Short mmCIF file of C-alpha atoms and ligand atoms in Angstrom, two decimals:
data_model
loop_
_atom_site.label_atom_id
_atom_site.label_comp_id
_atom_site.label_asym_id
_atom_site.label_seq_id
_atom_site.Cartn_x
_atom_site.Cartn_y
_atom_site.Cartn_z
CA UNK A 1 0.00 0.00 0.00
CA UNK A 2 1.23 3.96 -0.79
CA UNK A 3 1.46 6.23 1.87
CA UNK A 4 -0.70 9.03 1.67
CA UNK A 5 -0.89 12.63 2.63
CA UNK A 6 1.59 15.79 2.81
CA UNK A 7 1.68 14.82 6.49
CA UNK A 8 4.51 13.43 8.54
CA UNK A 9 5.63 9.68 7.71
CA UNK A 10 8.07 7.13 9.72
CA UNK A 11 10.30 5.50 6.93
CA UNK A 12 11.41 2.01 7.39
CA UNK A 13 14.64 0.65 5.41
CA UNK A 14 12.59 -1.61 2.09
CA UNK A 15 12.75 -5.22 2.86
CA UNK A 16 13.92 -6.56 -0.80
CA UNK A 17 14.63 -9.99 0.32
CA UNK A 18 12.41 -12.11 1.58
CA UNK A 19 13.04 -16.65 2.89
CA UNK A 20 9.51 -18.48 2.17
CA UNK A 21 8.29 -21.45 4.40
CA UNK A 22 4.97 -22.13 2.39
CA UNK A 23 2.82 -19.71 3.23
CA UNK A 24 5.04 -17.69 5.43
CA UNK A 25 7.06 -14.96 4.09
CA UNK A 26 9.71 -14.00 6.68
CA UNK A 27 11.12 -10.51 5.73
CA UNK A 28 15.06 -9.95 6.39
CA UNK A 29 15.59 -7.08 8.99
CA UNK A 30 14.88 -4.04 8.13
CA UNK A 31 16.09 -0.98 10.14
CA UNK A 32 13.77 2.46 11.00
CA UNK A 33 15.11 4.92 8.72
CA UNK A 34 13.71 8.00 10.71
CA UNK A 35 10.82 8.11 13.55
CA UNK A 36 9.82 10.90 11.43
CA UNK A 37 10.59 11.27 7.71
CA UNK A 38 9.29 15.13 7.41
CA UNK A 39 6.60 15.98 5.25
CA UNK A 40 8.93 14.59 1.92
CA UNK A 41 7.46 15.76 -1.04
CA UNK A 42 7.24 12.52 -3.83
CA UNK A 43 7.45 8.91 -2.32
CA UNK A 44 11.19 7.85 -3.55
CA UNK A 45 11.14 4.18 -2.99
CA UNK A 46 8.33 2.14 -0.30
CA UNK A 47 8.73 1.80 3.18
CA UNK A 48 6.88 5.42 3.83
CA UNK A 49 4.00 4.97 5.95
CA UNK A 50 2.08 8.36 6.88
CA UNK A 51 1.03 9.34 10.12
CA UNK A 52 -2.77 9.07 9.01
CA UNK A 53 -1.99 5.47 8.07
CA UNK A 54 -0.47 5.00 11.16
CA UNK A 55 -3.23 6.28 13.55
CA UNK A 56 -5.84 4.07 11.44
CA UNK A 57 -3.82 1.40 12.32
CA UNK A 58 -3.70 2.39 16.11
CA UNK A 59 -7.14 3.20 16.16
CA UNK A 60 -8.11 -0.84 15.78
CA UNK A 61 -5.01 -2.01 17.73
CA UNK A 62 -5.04 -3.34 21.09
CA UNK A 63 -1.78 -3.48 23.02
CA UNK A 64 -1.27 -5.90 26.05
CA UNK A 65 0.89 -5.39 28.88
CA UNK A 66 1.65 -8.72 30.78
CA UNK A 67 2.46 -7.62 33.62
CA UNK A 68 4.15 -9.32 36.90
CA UNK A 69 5.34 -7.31 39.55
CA UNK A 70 7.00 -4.40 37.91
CA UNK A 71 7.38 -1.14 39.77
CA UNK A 72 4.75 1.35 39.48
CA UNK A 73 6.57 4.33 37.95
CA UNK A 74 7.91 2.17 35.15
CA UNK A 75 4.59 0.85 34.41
CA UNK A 76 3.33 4.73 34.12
CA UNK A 77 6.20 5.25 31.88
CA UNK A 78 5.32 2.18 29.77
CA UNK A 79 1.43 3.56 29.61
CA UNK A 80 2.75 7.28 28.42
CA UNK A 81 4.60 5.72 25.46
CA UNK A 82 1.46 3.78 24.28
CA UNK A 83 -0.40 6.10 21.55
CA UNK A 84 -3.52 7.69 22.55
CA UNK A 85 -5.57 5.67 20.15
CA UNK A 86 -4.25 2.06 20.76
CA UNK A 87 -6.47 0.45 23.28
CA UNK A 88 -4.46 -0.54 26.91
CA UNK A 89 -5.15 -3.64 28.31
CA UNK A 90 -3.09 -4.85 31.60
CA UNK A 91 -2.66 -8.26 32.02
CA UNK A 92 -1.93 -8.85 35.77
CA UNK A 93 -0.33 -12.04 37.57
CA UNK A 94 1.36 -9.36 40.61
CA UNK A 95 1.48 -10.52 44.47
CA UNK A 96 -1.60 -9.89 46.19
CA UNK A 97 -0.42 -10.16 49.64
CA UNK A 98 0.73 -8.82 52.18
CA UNK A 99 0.01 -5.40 49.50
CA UNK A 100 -2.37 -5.93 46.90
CA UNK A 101 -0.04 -5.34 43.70
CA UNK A 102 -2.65 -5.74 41.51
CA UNK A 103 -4.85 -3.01 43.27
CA UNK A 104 -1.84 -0.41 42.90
CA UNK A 105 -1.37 -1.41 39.71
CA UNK A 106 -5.03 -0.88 38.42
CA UNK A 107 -4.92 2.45 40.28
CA UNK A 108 -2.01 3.77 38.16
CA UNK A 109 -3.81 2.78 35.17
CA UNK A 110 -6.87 4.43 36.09
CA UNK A 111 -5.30 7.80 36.87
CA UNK A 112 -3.44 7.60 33.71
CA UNK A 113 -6.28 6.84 31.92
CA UNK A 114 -8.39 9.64 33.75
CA UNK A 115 -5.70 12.46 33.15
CA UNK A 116 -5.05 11.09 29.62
CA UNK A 117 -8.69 11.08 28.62
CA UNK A 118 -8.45 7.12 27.42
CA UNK A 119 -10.23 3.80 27.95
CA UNK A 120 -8.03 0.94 29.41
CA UNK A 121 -8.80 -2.71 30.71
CA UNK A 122 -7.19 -4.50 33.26
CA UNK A 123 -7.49 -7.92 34.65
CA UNK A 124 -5.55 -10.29 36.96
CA UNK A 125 -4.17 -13.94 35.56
CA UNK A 126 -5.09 -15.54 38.92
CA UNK A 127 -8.67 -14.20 39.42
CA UNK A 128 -10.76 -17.24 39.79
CA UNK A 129 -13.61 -15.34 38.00
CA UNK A 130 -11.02 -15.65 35.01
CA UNK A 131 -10.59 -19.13 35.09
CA UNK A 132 -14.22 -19.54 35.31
CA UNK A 133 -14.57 -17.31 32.29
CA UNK A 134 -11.93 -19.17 30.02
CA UNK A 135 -13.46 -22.93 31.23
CA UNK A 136 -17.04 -21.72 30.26
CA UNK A 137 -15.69 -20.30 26.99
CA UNK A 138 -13.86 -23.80 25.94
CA UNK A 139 -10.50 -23.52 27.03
CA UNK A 140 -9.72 -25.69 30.38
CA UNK A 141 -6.54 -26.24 29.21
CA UNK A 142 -5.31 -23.22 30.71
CA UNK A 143 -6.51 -24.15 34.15
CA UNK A 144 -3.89 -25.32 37.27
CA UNK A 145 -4.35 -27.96 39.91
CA UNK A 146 -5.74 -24.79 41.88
CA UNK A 147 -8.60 -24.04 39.63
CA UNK A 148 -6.78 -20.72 38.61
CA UNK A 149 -5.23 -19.92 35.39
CA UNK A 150 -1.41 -21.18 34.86
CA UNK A 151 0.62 -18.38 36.22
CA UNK A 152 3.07 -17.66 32.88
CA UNK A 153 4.04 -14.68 30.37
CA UNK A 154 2.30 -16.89 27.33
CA UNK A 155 -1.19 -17.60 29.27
CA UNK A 156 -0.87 -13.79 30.06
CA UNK A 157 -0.66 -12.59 26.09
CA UNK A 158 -3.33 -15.54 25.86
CA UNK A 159 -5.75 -13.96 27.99
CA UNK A 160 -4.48 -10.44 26.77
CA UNK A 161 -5.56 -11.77 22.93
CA UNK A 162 -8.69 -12.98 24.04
CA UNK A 163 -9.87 -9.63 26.00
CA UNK A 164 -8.65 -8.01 22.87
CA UNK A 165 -11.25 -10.02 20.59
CA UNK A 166 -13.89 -8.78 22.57
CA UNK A 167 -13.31 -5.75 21.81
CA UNK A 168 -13.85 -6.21 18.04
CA UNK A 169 -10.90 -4.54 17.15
CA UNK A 170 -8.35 -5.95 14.58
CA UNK A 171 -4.40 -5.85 15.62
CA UNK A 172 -3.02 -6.81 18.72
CA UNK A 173 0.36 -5.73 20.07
CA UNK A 174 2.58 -6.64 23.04
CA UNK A 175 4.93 -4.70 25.33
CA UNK A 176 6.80 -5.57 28.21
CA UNK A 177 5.86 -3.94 31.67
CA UNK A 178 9.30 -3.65 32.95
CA UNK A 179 10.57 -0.85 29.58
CA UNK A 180 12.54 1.66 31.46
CA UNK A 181 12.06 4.19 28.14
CA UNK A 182 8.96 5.38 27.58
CA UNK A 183 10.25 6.33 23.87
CA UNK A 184 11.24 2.65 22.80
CA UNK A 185 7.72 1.49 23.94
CA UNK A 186 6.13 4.22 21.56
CA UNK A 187 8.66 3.18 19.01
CA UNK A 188 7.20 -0.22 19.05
CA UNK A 189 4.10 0.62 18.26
CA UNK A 190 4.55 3.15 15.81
CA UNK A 191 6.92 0.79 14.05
CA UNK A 192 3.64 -2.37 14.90
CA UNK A 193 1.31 0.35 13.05
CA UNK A 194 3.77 1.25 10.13
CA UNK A 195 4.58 -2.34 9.34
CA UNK A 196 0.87 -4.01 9.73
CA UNK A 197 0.06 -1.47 7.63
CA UNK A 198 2.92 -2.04 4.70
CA UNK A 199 2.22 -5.78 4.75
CA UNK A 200 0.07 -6.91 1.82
CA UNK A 201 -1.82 -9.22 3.69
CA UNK A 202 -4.67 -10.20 6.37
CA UNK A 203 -2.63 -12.23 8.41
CA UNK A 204 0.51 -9.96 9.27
CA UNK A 205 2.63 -10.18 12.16
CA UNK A 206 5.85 -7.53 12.68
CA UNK A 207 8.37 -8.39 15.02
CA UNK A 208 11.13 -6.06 17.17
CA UNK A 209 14.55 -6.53 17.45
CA UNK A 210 15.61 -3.63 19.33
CA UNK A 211 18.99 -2.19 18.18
CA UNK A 212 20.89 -2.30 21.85
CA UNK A 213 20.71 -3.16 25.24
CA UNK A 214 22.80 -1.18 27.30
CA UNK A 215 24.57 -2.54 30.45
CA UNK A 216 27.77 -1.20 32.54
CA UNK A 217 30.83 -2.88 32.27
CA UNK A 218 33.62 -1.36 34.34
CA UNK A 219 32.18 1.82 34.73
CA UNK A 220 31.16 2.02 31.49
CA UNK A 221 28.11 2.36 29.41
CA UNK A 222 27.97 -0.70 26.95
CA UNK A 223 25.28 -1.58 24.26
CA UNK A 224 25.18 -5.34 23.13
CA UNK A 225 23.48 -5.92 20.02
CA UNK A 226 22.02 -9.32 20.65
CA UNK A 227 20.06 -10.70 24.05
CA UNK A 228 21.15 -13.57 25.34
CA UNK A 229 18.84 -16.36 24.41
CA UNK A 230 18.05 -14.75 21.00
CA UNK A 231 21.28 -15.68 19.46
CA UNK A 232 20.68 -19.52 19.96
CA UNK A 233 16.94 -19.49 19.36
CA UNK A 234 17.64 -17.57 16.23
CA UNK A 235 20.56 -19.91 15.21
CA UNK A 236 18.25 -22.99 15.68
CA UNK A 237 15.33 -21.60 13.50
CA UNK A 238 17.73 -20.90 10.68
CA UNK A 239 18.72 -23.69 10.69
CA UNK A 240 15.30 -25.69 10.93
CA UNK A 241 14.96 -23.38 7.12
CA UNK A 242 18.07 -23.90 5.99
CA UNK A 243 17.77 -27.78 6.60
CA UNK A 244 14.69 -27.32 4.09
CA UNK A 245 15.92 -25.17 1.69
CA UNK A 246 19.26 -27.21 1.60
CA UNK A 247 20.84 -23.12 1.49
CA UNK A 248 22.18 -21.45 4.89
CA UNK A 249 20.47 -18.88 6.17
CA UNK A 250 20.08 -15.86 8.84
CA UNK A 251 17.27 -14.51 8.15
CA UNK A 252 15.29 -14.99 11.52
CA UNK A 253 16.52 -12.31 13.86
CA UNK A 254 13.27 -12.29 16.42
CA UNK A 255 12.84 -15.78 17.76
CA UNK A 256 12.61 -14.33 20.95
CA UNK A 257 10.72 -10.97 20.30
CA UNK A 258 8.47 -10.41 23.21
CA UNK A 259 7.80 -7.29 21.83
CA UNK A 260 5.54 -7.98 18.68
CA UNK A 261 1.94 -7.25 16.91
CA UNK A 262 0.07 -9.55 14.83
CA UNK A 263 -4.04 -9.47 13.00
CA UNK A 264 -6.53 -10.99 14.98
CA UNK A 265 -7.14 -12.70 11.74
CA UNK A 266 -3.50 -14.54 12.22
CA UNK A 267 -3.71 -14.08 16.03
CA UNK A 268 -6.90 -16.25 16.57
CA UNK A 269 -5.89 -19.10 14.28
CA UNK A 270 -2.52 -19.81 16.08
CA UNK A 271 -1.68 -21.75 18.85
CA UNK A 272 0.05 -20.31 21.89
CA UNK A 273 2.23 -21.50 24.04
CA UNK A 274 3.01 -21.26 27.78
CA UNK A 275 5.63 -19.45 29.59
CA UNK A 276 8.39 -18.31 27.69
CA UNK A 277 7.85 -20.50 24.57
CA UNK A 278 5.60 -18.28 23.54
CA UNK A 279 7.60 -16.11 21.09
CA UNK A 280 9.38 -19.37 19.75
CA UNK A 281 6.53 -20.99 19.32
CA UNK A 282 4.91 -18.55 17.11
CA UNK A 283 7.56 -19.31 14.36
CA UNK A 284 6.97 -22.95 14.96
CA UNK A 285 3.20 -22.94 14.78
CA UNK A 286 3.43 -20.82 11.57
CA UNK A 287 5.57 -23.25 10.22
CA UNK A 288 3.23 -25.96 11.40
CA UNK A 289 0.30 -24.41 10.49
CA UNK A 290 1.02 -23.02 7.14
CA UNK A 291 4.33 -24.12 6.29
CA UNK A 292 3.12 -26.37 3.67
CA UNK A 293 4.60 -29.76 5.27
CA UNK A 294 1.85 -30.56 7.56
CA UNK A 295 -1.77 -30.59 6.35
CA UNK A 296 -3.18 -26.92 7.31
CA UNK A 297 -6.49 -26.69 8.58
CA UNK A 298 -6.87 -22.97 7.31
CA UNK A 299 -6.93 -23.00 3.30
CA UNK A 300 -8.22 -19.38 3.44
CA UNK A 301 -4.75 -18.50 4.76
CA UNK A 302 -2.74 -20.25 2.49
CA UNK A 303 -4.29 -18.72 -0.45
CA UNK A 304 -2.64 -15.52 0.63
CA UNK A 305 0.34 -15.56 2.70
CA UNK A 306 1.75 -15.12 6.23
CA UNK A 307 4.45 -12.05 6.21
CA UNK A 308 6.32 -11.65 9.04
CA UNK A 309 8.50 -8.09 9.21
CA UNK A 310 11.38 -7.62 11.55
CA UNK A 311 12.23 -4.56 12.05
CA UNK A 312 15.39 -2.86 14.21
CA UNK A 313 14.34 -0.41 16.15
CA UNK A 314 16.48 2.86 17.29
CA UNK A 315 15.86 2.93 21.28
CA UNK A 316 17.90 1.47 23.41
CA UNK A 317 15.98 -1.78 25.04
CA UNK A 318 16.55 -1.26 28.62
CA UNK A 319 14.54 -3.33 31.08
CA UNK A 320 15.08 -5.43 34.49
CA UNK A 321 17.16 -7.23 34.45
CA UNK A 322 16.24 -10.78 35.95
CA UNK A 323 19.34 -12.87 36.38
CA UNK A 324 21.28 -15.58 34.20
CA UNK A 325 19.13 -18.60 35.35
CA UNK A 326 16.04 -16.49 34.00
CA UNK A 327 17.72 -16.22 31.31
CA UNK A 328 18.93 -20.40 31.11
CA UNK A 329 15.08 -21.14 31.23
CA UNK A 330 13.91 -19.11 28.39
CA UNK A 331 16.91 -20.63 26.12
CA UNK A 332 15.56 -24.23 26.88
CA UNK A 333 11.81 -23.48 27.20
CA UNK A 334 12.41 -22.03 23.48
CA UNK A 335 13.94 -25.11 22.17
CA UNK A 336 11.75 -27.33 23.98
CA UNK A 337 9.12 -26.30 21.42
CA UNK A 338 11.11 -26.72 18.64
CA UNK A 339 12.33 -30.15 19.55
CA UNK A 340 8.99 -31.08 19.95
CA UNK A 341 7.40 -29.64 16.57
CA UNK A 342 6.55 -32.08 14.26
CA UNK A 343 8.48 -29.83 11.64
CA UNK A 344 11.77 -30.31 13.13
CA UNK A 345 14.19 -32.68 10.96
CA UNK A 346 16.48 -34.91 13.21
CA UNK A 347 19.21 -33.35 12.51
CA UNK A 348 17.99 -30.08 14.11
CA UNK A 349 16.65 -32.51 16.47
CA UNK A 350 19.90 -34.03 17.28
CA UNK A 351 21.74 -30.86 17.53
CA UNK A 352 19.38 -29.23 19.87
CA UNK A 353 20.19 -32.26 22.19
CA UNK A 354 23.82 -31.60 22.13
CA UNK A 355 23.54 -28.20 23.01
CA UNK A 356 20.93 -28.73 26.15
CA UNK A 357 23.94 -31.59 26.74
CA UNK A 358 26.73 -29.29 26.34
CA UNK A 359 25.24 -26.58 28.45
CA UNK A 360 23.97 -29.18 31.71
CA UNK A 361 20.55 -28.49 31.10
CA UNK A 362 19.58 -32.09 29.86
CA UNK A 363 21.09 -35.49 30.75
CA UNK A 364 22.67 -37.91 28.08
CA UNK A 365 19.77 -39.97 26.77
CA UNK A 366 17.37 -37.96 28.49
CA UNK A 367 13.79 -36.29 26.17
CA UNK A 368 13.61 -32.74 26.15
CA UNK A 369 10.67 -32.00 28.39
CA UNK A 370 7.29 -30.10 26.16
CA UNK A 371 6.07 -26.90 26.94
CA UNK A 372 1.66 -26.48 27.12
CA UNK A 373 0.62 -25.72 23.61
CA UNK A 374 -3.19 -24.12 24.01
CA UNK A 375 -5.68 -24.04 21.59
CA UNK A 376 -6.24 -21.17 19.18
CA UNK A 377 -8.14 -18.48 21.14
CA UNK A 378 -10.49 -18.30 18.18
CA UNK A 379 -12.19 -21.69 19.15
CA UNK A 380 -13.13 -19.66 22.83
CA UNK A 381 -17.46 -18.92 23.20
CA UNK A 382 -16.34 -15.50 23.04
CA UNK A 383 -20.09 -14.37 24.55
CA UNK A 384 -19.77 -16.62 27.71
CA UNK A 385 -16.44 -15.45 28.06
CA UNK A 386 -17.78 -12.07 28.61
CA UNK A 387 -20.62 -12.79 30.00
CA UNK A 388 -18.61 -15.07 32.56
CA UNK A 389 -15.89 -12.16 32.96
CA UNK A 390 -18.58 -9.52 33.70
CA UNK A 391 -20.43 -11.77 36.26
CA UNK A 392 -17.76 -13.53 38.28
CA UNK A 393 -14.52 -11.84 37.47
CA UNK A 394 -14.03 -9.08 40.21
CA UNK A 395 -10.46 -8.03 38.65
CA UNK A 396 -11.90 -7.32 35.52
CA UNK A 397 -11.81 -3.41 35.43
CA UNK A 398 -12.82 -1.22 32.42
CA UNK A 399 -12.13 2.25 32.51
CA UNK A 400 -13.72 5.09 29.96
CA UNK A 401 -15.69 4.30 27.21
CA UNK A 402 -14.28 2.92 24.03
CA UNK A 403 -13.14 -0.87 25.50
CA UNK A 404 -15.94 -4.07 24.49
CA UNK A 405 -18.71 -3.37 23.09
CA UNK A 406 -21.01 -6.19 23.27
CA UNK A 407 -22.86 -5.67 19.45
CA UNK A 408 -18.84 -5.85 18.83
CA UNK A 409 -18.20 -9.32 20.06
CA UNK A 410 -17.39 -11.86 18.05
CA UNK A 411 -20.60 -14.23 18.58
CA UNK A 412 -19.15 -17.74 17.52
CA UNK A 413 -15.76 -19.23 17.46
CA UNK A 414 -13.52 -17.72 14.69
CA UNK A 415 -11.44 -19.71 13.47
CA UNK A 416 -12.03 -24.18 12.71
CA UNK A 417 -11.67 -26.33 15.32
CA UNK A 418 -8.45 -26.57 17.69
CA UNK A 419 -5.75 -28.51 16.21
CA UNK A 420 -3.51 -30.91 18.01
N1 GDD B 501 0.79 -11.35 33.57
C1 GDD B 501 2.00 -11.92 33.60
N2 GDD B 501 2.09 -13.23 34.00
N3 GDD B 501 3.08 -11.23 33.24
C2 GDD B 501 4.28 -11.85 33.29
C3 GDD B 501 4.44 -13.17 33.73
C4 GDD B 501 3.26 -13.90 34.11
O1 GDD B 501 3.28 -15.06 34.54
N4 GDD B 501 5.76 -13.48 33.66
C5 GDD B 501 6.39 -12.37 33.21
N5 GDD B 501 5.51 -11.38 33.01
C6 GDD B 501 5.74 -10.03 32.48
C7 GDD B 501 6.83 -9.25 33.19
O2 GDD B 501 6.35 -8.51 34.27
C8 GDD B 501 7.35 -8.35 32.07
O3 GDD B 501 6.56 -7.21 31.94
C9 GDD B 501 7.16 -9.22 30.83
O4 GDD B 501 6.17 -10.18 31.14
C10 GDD B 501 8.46 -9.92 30.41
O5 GDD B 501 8.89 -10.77 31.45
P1 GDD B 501 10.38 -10.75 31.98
O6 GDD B 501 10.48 -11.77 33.07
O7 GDD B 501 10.78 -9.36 32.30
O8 GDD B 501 11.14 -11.27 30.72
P2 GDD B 501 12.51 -10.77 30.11
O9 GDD B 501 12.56 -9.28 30.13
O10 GDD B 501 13.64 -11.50 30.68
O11 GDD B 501 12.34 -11.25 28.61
C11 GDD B 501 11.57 -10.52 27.69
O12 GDD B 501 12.29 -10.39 26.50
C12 GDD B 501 12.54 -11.62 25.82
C13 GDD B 501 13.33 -11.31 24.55
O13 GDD B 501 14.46 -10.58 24.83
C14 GDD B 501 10.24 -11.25 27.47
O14 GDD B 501 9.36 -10.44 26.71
C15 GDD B 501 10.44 -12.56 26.74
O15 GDD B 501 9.17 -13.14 26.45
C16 GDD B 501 11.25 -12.33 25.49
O16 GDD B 501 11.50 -13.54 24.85
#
């Protein structure tokens, strides 16, 4: 699609090569040119998307904050970078006890909401009016020994894609609670808007790879490129595609992207997993789903394809930062799904084994463990979830007008019946 408009634009670098997996069309990185290209008179080359192309973008996109926790005054800077028109929704799992997290929490989003004039829903993952919600609506699944939802980052963006559904709107996004800069998080979503908007397709997802991460070494201010479990998650994808194509290849650079926006239409018809095999995942179930090996139970997808953008963003990424074993566990839970998939060719298979060896994580001879892979939110009663969530769920806040409305709903399940 052409921009439009003598109005401001953001320019992203063109993407001219692209690695196919059937139906999925992964895009090589592609870097943000300028936040703000000017008002440029002609449109030399693509990759211009105008600010009125972004807002209509913004204007049906819902962005989901898991949230677990994270210090109040980051979480205010995290709602500040969110554009006005994108629709908040907090997704809680914080300690209730001895101080009711969740409570502050819910408070700092109303306020914001209040002085920024702005709807905003919030919810918490362990509200047992949730899990009564998500059982009535089909998906017990995500239930624990303790009749509560699973406590996890994935069941959070689950329940975060579901709300959003409700609310009839089409995009989802994701950002992290814990973003010390309030710019990168409105970064991400401009660049979410700009490239859902440049990809030719109803089932788009675009994927961040921020451009640093600073740390201090020595005294020092230092900014590593890569995090530390993307560079092996990334290295095994490739190589899942290059054991296809028989040609080597880098072109994943977002296995791990927690920070990411996707169509409902794409959203709905995946399945997520738990944890921090989400991200992973989503590359796995895309190649699963519509990577033309395994039979796909959505034809209407096929006949257009899946393009995934990654795109470099120009913040610095700087978060909490939660420790090396943290770090160990999203590594593992990351190949654990791709172990697992029934995509994976045994010699992917067999190296992912040596590495989990080589690192102590698995014994000789021992299986990988699996990660919980949950149905496609579009099989969920989406009316009973609401109905369920506005009866019994006491977490479940809405603030301002603008959030679900019910003629808005989707009234049956949206996409065909939960695979595998
Ligand atoms: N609601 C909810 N429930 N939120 C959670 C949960 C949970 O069980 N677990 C974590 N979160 C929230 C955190 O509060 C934070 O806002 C966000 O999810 C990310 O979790 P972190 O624990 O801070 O993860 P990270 O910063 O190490 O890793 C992030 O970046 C990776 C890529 O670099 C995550 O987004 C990963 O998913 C991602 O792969």
């Amino acid at each position: 699609m052409a921009a439009s408009g003598n109005v401001p634009r953001m320019r992203l670098e063109q993407s001219h090569r692209t690695e196919r997996f059937g139906a999925v069309r992964i895009h090589e990185l592609q870097r943000v040119i300028e936040l703000d290209s000017g008002d440029v008179a002609g449109d030399r080359g693509r990759g211009l998307v105008s600010q009125e192309d972004i807002r209509a973008v913004e204007r049906d996109m819902v962005v989901v904050i898991p949230c677990m926790n994270e210090t109040r005054r980051v979480i205010e800077g995290v709602l500040s970078g969110i554009p006005h028109d994108c629709l908040i929704v907090l997704v809680s799992n914080s300690g209730r006890q001895p101080v009711d997290r969740y409570e502050i929490e819910a408070h700092t989003v109303e306020q914001f909401c209040w002085s920024a004039d702005r709807p905003a829903i919030t919810v918490h993952q362990r509200d047992p009016g949730l899990a009564a919600a998500m059982k009535a609506a089909g998906m017990p699944e995500l239930i624990d020994e303790s009749g509560l939802i699973r406590t996890g980052k994935g069941e959070a963006m689950l329940i975060g894609m579901a709300v959003a559904a409700l609310t009839g709107r089409r995009y989802v996004g994701y950002v992290d609670a814990d973003n010390y800069v309030p710019g990168a998080v409105h970064e991400y979503c401009k660049v979410y808007a700009a490239g859902l908007h440049l990809a030719d397709s109803p089932y788009p997802m675009v994927r961040i790879s921020w451009h640093s991460k600073p740390k201090l070494r020595d005294g020092r201010l230092f900014f590593s490129r890569r995090g530390r479990s993307s560079e092996i998650t990334n290295g095994f994808l490739n190589r899942l595609i290059a054991e296809y194509s028989g040609f080597g290849t880098e072109v994943i650079a977002t296995g791990n992207a927690g920070e990411h926006a996707l169509s409902l239409d794409l959203g709905l018809r995946l399945r997520l997993a738990g944890g921090f095999a989400v991200e992973p995942y989503e590359y796995v179930d895309l190649f699963e789903r519509f990577g033309g090996i395994l039979d796909t139970d959505s034809p209407e997808v096929m006949a257009h394809s899946v393009p995934v953008l990654q795109v470099e963003t120009r913040n610095p990424h700087f978060h909490d930062n939660k420790g090396e074993e943290h770090v160990q566990g999203m590594r593992m839970q990351a190949l654990n799904v791709l172990y697992h998939s029934p995509v994976c060719l045994p010699a992917v298979r067999e190296a992912i084994l040596e590495f989990m060896i080589d690192q102590g994580a698995l014994s000789p001879g021992a299986e990988p463990p699996r990660e919980r892979v949950y149905p496609p939110v579009g099989s969920l009663a989406f009316d009973l979830l609401y109905d369920t969530l506005e009866a019994e769920a006491g977490t479940f806040r809405q603030i301002g007008d603008g959030g679900i409305v019910r003629s808005r709903i989707p009234r049956h399940p949206v996409s065909p019946a939960p695979a595998g």
